[in-house]
mmCIF file of C-alpha atoms in Angstrom:
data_model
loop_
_atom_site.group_PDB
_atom_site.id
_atom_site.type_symbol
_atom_site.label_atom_id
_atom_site.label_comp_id
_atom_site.label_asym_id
_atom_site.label_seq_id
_atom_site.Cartn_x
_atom_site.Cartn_y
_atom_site.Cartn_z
ATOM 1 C CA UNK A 1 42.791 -107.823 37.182
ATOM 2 C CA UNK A 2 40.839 -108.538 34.175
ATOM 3 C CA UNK A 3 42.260 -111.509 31.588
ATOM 4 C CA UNK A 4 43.372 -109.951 28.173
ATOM 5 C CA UNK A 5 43.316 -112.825 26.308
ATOM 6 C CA UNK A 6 43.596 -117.067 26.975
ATOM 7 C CA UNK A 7 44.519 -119.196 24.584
ATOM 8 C CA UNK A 8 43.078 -122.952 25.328
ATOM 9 C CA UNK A 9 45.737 -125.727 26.864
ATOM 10 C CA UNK A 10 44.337 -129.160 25.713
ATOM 11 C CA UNK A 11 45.224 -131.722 28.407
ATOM 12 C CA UNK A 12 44.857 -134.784 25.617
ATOM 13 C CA UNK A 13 47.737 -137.252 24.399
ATOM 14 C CA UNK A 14 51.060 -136.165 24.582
ATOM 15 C CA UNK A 15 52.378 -134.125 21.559
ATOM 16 C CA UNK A 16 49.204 -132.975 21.011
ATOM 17 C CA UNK A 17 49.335 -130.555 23.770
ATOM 18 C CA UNK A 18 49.220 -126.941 22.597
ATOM 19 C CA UNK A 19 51.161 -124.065 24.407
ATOM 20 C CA UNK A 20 49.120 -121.731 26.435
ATOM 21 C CA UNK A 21 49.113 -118.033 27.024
ATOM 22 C CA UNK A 22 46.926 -115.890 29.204
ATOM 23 C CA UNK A 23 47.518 -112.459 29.437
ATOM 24 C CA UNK A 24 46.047 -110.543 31.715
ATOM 25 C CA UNK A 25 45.526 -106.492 31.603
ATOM 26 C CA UNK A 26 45.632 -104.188 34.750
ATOM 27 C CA UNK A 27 44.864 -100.683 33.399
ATOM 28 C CA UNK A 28 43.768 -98.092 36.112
ATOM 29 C CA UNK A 29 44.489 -94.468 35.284
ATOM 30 C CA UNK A 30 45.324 -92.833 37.767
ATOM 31 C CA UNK A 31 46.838 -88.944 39.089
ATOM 32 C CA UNK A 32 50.094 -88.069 36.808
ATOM 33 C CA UNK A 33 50.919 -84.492 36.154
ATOM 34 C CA UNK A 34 49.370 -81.669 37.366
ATOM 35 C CA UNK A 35 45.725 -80.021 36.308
ATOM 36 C CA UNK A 36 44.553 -83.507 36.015
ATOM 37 C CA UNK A 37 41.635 -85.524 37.433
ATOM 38 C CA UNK A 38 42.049 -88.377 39.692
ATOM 39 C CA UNK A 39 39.012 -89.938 38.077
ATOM 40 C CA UNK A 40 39.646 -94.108 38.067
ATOM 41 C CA UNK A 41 38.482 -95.656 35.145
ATOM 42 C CA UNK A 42 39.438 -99.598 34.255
ATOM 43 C CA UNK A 43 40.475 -100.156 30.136
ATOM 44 C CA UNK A 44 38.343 -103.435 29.110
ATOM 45 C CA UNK A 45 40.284 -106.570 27.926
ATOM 46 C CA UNK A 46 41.102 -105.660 24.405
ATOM 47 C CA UNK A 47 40.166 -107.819 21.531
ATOM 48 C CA UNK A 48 42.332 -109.989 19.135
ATOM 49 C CA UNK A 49 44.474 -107.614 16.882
ATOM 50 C CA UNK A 50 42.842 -107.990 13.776
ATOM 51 C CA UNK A 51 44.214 -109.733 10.286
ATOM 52 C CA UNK A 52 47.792 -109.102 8.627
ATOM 53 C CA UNK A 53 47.054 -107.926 5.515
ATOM 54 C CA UNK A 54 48.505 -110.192 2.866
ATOM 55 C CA UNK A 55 51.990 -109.162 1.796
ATOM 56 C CA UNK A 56 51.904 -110.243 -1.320
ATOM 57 C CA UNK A 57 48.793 -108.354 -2.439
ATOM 58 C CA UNK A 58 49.228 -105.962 -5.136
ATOM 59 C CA UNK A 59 49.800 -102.288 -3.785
ATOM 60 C CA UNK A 60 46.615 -100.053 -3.986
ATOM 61 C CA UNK A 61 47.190 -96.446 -4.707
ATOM 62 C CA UNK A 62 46.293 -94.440 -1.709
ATOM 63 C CA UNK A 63 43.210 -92.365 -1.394
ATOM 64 C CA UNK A 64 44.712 -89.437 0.328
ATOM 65 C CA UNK A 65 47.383 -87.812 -1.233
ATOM 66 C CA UNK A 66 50.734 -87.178 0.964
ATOM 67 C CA UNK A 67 50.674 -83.882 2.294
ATOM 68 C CA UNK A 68 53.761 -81.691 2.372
ATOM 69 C CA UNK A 69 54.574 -80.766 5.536
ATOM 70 C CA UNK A 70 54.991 -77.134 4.480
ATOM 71 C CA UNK A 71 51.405 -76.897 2.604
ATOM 72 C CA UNK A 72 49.869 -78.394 6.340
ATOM 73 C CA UNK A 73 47.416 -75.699 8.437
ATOM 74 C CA UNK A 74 48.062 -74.922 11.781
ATOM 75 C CA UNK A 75 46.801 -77.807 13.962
ATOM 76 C CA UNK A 76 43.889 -76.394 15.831
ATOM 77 C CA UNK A 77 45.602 -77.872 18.915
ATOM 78 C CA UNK A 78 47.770 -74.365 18.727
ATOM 79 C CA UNK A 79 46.063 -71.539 20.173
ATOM 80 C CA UNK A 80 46.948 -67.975 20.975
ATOM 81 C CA UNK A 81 46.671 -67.381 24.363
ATOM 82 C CA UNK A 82 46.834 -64.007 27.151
ATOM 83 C CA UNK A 83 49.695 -64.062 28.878
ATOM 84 C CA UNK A 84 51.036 -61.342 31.292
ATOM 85 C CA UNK A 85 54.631 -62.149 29.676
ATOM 86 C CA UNK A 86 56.084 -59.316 27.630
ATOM 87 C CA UNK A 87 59.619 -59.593 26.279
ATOM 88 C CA UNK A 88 61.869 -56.498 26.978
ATOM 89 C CA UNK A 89 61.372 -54.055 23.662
ATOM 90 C CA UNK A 90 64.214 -52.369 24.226
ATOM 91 C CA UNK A 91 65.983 -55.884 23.345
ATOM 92 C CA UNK A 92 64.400 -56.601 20.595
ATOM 93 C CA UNK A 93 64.973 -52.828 19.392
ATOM 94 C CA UNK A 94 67.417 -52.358 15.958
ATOM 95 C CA UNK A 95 70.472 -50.934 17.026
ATOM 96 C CA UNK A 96 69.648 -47.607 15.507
ATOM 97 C CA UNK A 97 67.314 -47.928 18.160
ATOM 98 C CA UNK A 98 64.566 -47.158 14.969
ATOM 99 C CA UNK A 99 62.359 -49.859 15.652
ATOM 100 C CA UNK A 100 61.829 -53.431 16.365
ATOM 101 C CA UNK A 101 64.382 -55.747 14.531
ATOM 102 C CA UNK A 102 62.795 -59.039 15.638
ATOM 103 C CA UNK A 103 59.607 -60.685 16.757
ATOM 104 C CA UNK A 104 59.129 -62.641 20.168
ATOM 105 C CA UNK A 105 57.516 -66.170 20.665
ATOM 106 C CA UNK A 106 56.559 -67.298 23.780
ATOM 107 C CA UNK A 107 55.229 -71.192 23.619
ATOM 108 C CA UNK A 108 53.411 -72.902 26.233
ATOM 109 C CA UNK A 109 51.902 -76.237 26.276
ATOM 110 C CA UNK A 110 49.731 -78.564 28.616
ATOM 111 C CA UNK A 111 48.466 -82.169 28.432
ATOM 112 C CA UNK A 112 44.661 -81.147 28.029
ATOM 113 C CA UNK A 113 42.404 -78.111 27.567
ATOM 114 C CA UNK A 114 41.897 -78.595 31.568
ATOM 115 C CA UNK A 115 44.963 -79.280 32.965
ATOM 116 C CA UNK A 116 47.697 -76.508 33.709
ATOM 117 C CA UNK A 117 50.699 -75.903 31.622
ATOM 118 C CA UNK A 118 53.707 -78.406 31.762
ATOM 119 C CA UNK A 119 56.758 -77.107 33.811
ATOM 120 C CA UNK A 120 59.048 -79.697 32.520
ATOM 121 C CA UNK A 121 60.019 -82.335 29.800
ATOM 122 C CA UNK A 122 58.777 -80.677 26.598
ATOM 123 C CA UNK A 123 61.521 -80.349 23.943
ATOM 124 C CA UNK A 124 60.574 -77.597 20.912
ATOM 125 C CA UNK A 125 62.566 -77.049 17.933
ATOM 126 C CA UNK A 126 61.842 -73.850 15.575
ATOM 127 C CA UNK A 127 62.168 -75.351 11.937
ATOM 128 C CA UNK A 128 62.294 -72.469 8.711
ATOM 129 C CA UNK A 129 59.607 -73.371 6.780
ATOM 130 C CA UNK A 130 61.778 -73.246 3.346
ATOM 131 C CA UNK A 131 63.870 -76.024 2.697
ATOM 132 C CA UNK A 132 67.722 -75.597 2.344
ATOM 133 C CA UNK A 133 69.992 -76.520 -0.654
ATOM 134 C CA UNK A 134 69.974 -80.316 0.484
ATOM 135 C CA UNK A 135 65.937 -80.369 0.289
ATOM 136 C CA UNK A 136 65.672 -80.257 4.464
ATOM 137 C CA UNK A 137 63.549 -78.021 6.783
ATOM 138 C CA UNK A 138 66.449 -75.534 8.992
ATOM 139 C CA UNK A 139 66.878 -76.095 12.187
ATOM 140 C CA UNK A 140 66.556 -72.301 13.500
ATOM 141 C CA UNK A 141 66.078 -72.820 17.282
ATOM 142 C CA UNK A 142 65.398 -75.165 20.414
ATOM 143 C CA UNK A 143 64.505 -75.124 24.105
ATOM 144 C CA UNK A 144 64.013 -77.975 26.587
ATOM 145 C CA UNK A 145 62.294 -77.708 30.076
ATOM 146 C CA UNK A 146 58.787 -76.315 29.863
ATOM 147 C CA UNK A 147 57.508 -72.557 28.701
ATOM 148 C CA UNK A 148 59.944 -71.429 26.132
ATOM 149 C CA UNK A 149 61.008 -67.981 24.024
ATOM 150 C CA UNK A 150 62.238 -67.371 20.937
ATOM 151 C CA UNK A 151 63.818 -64.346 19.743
ATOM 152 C CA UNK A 152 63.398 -64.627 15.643
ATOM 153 C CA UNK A 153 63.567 -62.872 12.166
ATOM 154 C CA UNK A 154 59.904 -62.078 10.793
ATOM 155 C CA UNK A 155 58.623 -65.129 8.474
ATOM 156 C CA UNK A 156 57.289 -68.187 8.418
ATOM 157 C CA UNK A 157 58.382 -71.362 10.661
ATOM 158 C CA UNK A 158 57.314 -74.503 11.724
ATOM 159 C CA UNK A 159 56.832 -75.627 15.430
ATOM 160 C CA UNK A 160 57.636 -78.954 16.526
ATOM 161 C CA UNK A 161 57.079 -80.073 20.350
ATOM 162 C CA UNK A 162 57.430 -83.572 22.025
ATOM 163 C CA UNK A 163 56.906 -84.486 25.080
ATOM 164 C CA UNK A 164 58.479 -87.639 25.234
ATOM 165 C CA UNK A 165 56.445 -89.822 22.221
ATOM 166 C CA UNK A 166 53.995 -87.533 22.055
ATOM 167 C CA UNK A 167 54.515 -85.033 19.427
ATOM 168 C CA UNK A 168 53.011 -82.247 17.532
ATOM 169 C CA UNK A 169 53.849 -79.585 14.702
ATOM 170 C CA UNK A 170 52.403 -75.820 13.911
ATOM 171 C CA UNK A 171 53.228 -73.485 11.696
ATOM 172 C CA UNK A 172 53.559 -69.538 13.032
ATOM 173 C CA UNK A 173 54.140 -66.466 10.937
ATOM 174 C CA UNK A 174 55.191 -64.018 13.178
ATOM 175 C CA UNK A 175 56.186 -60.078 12.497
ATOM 176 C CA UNK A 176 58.152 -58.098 14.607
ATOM 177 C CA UNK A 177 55.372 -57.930 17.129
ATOM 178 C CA UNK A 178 55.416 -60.496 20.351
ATOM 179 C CA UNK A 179 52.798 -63.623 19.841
ATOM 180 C CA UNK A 180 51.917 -66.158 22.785
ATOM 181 C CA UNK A 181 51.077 -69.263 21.748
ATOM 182 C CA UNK A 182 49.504 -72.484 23.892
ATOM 183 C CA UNK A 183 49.418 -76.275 22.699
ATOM 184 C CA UNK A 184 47.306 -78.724 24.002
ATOM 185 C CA UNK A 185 48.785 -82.204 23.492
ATOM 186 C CA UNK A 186 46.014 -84.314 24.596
ATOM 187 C CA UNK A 187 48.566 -86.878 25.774
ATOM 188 C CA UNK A 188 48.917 -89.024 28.352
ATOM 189 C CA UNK A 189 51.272 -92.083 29.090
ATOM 190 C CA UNK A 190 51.314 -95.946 30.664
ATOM 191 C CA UNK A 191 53.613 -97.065 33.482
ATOM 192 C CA UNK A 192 54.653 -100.603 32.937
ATOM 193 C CA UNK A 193 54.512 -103.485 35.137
ATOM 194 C CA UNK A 194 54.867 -107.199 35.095
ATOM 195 C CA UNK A 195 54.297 -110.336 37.246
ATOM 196 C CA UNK A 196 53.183 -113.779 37.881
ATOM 197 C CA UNK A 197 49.352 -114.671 37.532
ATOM 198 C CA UNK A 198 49.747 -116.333 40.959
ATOM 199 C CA UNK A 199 51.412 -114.245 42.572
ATOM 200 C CA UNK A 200 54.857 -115.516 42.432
ATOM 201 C CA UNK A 201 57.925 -113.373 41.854
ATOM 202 C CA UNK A 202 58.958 -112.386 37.737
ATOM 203 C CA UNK A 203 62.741 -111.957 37.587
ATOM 204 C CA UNK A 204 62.027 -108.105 36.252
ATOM 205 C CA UNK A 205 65.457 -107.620 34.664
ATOM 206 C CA UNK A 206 64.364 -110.528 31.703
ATOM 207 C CA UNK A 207 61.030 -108.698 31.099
ATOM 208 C CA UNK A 208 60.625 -106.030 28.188
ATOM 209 C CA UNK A 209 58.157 -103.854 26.401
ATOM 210 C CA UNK A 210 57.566 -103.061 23.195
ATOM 211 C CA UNK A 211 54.587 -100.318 22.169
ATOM 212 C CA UNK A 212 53.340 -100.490 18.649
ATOM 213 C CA UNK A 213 50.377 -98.746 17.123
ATOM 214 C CA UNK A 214 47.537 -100.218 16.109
ATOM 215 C CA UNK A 215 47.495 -100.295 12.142
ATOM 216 C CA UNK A 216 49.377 -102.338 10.009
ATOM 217 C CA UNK A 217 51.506 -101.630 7.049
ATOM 218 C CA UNK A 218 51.478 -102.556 3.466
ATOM 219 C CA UNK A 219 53.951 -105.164 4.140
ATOM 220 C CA UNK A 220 51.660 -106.900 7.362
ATOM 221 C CA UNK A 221 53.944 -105.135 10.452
ATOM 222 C CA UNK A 222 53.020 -102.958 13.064
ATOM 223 C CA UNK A 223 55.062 -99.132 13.568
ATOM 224 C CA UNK A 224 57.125 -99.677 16.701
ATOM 225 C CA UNK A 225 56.852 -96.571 18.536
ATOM 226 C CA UNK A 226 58.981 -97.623 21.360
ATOM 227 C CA UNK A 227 60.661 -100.997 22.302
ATOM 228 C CA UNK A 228 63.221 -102.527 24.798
ATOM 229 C CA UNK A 229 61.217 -100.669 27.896
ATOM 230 C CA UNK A 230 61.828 -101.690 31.567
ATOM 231 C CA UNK A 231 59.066 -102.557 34.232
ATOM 232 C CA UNK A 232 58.385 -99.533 36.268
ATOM 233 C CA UNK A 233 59.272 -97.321 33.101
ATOM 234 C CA UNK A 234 56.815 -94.704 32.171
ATOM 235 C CA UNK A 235 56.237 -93.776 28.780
ATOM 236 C CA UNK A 236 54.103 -90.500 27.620
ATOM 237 C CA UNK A 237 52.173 -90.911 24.287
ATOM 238 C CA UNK A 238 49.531 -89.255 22.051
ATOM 239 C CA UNK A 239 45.964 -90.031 23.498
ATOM 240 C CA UNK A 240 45.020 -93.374 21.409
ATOM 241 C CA UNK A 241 45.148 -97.458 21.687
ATOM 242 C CA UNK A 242 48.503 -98.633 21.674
ATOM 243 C CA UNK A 243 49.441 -103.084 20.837
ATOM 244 C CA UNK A 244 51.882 -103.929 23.558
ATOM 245 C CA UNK A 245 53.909 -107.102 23.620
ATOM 246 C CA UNK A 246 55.782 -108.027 26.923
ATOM 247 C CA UNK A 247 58.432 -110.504 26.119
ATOM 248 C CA UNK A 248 60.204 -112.672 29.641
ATOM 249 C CA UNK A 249 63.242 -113.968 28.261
ATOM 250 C CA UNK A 250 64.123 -114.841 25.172
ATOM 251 C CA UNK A 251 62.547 -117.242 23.411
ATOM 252 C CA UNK A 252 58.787 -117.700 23.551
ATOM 253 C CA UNK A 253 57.058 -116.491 26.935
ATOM 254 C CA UNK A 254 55.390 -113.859 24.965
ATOM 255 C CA UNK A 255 51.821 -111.875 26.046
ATOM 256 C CA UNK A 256 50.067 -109.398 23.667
ATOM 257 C CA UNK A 257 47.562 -106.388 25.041
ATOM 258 C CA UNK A 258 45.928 -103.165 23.691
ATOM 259 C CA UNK A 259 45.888 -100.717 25.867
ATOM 260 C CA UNK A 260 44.496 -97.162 25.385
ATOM 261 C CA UNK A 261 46.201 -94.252 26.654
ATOM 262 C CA UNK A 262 43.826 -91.315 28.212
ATOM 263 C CA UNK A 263 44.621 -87.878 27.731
ATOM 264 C CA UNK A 264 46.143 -86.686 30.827
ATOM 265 C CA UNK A 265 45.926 -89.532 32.482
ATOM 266 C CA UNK A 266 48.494 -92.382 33.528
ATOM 267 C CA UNK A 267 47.855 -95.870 32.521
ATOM 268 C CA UNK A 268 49.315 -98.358 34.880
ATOM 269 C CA UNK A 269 49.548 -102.214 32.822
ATOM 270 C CA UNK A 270 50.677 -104.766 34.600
ATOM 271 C CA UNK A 271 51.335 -107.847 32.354
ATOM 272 C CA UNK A 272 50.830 -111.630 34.360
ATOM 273 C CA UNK A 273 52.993 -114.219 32.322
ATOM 274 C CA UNK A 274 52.512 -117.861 32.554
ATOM 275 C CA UNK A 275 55.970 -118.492 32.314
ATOM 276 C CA UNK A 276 59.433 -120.337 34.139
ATOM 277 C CA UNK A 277 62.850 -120.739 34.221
ATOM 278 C CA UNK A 278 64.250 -124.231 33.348
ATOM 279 C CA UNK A 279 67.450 -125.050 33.550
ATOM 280 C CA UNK A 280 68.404 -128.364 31.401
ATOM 281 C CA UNK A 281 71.495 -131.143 32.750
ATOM 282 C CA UNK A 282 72.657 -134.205 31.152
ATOM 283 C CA UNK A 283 73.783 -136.434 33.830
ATOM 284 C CA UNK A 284 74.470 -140.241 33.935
ATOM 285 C CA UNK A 285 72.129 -140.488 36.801
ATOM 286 C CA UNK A 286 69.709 -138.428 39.031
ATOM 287 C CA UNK A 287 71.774 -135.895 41.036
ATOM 288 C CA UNK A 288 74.600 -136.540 38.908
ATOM 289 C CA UNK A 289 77.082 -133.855 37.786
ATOM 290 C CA UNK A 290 76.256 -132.203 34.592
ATOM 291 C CA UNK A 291 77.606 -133.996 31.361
ATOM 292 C CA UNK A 292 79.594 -130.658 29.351
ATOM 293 C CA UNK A 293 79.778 -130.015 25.531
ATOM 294 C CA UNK A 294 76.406 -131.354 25.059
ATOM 295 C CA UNK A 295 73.980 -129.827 22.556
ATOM 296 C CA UNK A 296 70.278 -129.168 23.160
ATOM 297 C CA UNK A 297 67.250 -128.828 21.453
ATOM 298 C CA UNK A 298 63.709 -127.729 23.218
ATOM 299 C CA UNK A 299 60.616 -129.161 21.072
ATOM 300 C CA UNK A 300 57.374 -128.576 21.366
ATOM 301 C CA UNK A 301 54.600 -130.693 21.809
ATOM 302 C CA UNK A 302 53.911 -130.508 18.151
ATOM 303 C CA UNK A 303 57.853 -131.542 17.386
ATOM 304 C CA UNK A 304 58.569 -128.131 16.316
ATOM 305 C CA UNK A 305 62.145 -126.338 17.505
ATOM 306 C CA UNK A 306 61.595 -123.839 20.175
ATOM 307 C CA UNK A 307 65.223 -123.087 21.028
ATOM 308 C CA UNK A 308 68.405 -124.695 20.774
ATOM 309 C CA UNK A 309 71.877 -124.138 22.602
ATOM 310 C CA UNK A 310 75.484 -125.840 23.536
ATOM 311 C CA UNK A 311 76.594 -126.304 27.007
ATOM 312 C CA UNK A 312 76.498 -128.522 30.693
ATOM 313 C CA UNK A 313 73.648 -125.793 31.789
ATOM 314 C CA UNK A 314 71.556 -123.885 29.326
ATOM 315 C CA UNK A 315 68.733 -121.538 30.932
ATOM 316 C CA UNK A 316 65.830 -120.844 29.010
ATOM 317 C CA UNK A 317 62.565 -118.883 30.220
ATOM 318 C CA UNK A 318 59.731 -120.930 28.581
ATOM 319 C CA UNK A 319 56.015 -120.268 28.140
ATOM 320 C CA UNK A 320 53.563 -122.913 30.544
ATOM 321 C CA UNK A 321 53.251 -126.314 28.428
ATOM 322 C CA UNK A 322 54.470 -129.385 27.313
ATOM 323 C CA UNK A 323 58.246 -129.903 26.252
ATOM 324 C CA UNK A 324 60.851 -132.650 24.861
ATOM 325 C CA UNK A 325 64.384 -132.040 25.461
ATOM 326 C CA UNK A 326 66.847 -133.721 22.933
ATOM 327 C CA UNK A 327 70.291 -133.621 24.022
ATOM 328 C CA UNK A 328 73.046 -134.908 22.222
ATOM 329 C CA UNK A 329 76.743 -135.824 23.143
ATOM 330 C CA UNK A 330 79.271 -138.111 22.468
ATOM 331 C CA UNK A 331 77.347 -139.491 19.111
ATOM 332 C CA UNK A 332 74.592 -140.208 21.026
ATOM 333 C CA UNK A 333 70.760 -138.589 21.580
ATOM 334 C CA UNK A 334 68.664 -138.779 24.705
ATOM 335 C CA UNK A 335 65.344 -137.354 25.196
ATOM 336 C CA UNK A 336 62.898 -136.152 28.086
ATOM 337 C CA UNK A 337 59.682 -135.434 28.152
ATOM 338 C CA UNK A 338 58.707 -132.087 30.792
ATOM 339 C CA UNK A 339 56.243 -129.580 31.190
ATOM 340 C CA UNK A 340 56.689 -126.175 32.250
ATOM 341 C CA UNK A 341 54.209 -124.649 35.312
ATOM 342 C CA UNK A 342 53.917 -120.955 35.389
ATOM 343 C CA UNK A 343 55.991 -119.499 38.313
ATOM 344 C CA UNK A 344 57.700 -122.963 38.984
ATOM 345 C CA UNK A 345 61.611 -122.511 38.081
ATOM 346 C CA UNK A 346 63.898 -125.976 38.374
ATOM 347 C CA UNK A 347 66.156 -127.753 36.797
ATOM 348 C CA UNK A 348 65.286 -130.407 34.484
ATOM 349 C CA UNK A 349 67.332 -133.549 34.209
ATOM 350 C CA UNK A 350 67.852 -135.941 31.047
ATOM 351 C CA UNK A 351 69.476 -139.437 32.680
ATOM 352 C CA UNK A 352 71.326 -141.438 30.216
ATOM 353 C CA UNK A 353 71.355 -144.733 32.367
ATOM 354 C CA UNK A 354 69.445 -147.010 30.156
ATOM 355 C CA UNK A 355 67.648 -148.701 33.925
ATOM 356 C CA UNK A 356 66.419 -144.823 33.936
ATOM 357 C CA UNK A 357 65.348 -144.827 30.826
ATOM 358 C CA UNK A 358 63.497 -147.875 30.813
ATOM 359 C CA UNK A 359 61.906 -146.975 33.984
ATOM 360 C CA UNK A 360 60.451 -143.760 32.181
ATOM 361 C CA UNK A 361 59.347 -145.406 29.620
ATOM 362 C CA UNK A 362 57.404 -147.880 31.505
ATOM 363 C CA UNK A 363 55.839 -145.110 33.213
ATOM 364 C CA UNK A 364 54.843 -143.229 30.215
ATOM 365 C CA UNK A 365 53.682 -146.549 28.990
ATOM 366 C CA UNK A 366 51.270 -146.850 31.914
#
């Protein structure tokens, strides 16, 4: 596995410890729908996402002009292709039996130029190229599975197809003739994982992905493409670099990557966290039972708030580093000093026996 990114853990004086994260990156793609090469390859540890832009900068006017989505050329992605298929004529015949009425449009797509067309999981939708009275494109047909055929009225219409995130759009002017069309959707997709650098086990159901792209907005944020994704999900994209952030729990065990998506190929990224769960008691002495209707802070080692909760036995999964834990109850404030080791769950107790406390603090002193 190759490390995709460390952030240095100063050992020093206490409260001057700083929280580290290491992320590290296991990309191998690998064989994922048919047509495609089993060719390994290994994605490099990415570099640092680069600057926010400043939100408060004035706008700049863009260089490129918005282009309406009914002035766009065909995407050169959409081909014509020969196909043996040929629609019945005598069902697209008038019923006057004069002529054709309608044209046919058979649609076909595949992941690459190389691979073989996709049986499955392609959605298309047939759009009228004309807006209606409420300004909106018409929905005139849809299909979901893989090859698909339309029956439709000569004219002008636009051709959208996803395959799960990855997505395309063509227009077609078709007669009343029969036209066979193939996409290629140079796409591809990442299967998620996540673990322990050491080898220890992650609690999987606390761990979620989010997939952003790469570019920022005028107001500093990243497009999420996809979020709230499970470990062992896979997700199929657009061939490109996607920023990735793998969140285990809640509060601040948090790892970035960018990982780049191959076309027809299947990224597998595992994420390591340095991470564990703590569980935090009040008690009156070690062992003791836990003290209820207590209230808790978590501070860093810089004295800012990390997270903060009510109750005998709040859980928290927290990043590797050094801690304080205030709790307060009954008027009164204790607090601990604890680190947090990745993989290494336990409870944490805060003893308010002043002999306890004044044994701590001897041993601190020292």
């Amino acid at each position: 596995m190759l490390e995709a990114g460390t952030n240095p853990k100063s050992t020093t004086v206490k409260r001057c410890v700083t929280n580290a994260l290491r992320a590290f990156l296991v990309a191998v793609p690998v064989f994922m729908f048919q047509g495609m090469t089993s060719t390994a390859q290994t994605v490099e540890a990415p570099l640092p996402p680069a600057a926010k832009p400043d939100p408060n900068a004035p706008s700049v006017p863009r260089e490129d002009q918005i282009i309406n989505l009914l002035d766009r050329e065909p995407e050169p992605l959409f081909s014509d292709v020969e196909t043996s298929y040929a629609p019945t004529l005598r069902s697209l015949a008038a019923p006057d039996g004069e002529g054709l009425d309608q044209g046919a449009l058979y649609l076909m797509a595949k992941l690459t130029q190389d691979s073989q067309p996709l049986d499955d999981g392609l959605v298309w939708r047939i759009y009228s190229d004309t807006t209606n009275a409420n300004g909106r494109l018409e929905l005139v047909a849809t299909s979901m599975g893989g090859d698909a055929e339309f029956r439709l009225d000569p004219g002008s219409y636009l051709v959208h197809t996803a395959f799960g995130y990855a997505q395309s759009t063509n227009r077609v002017v078709l007669g009343k003739e029969v036209q066979s069309k193939m996409l290629t959707l140079n796409a591809g997709g990442i299967k998620f994982g996540a673990a322990m650098k050491d080898g220890e086990a992650i609690d999987q159901e606390q761990v979620t992905f989010d997939v952003y792209g790469m570019s920022f907005d005028e107001r500093g944020e990243r497009n999420k493409i996809v979020g709230n994704i499970t470990p062992g999900s896979i997700i199929r994209l657009s061939a490109d670099t996607y920023h990735v952030v793998s969140r285990y729990g809640s509060v601040n065990a948090v790892i970035r990557a960018d990982i780049q998506v191959l076309p027809g190929k299947l990224t597998e990224a595992t994420i390591l966290h340095k991470a564990a769960d703590i569980t935090l008691k009040l008690v009156n002495e070690r062992g003791g039972e836990a003290i209820a209707n207590t209230t808790w802070s978590v501070l860093s080692a810089g004295g800012h708030v990390v997270v903060e909760a009510t109750g005998a036995f709040p859980d928290f999964v927290l990043a590797e580093g050094e801690y304080e834990a205030l709790a307060r109850n009954n008027g009164r404030t204790y607090l601990h000093t604890f680190e947090v080791a990745p993989g290494q769950d336990r409870e944490v107790e805060v003893v308010t026996s002043i002999s306890e406390l004044v044994t701590q603090g001897a041993a601190s002193a020292n």
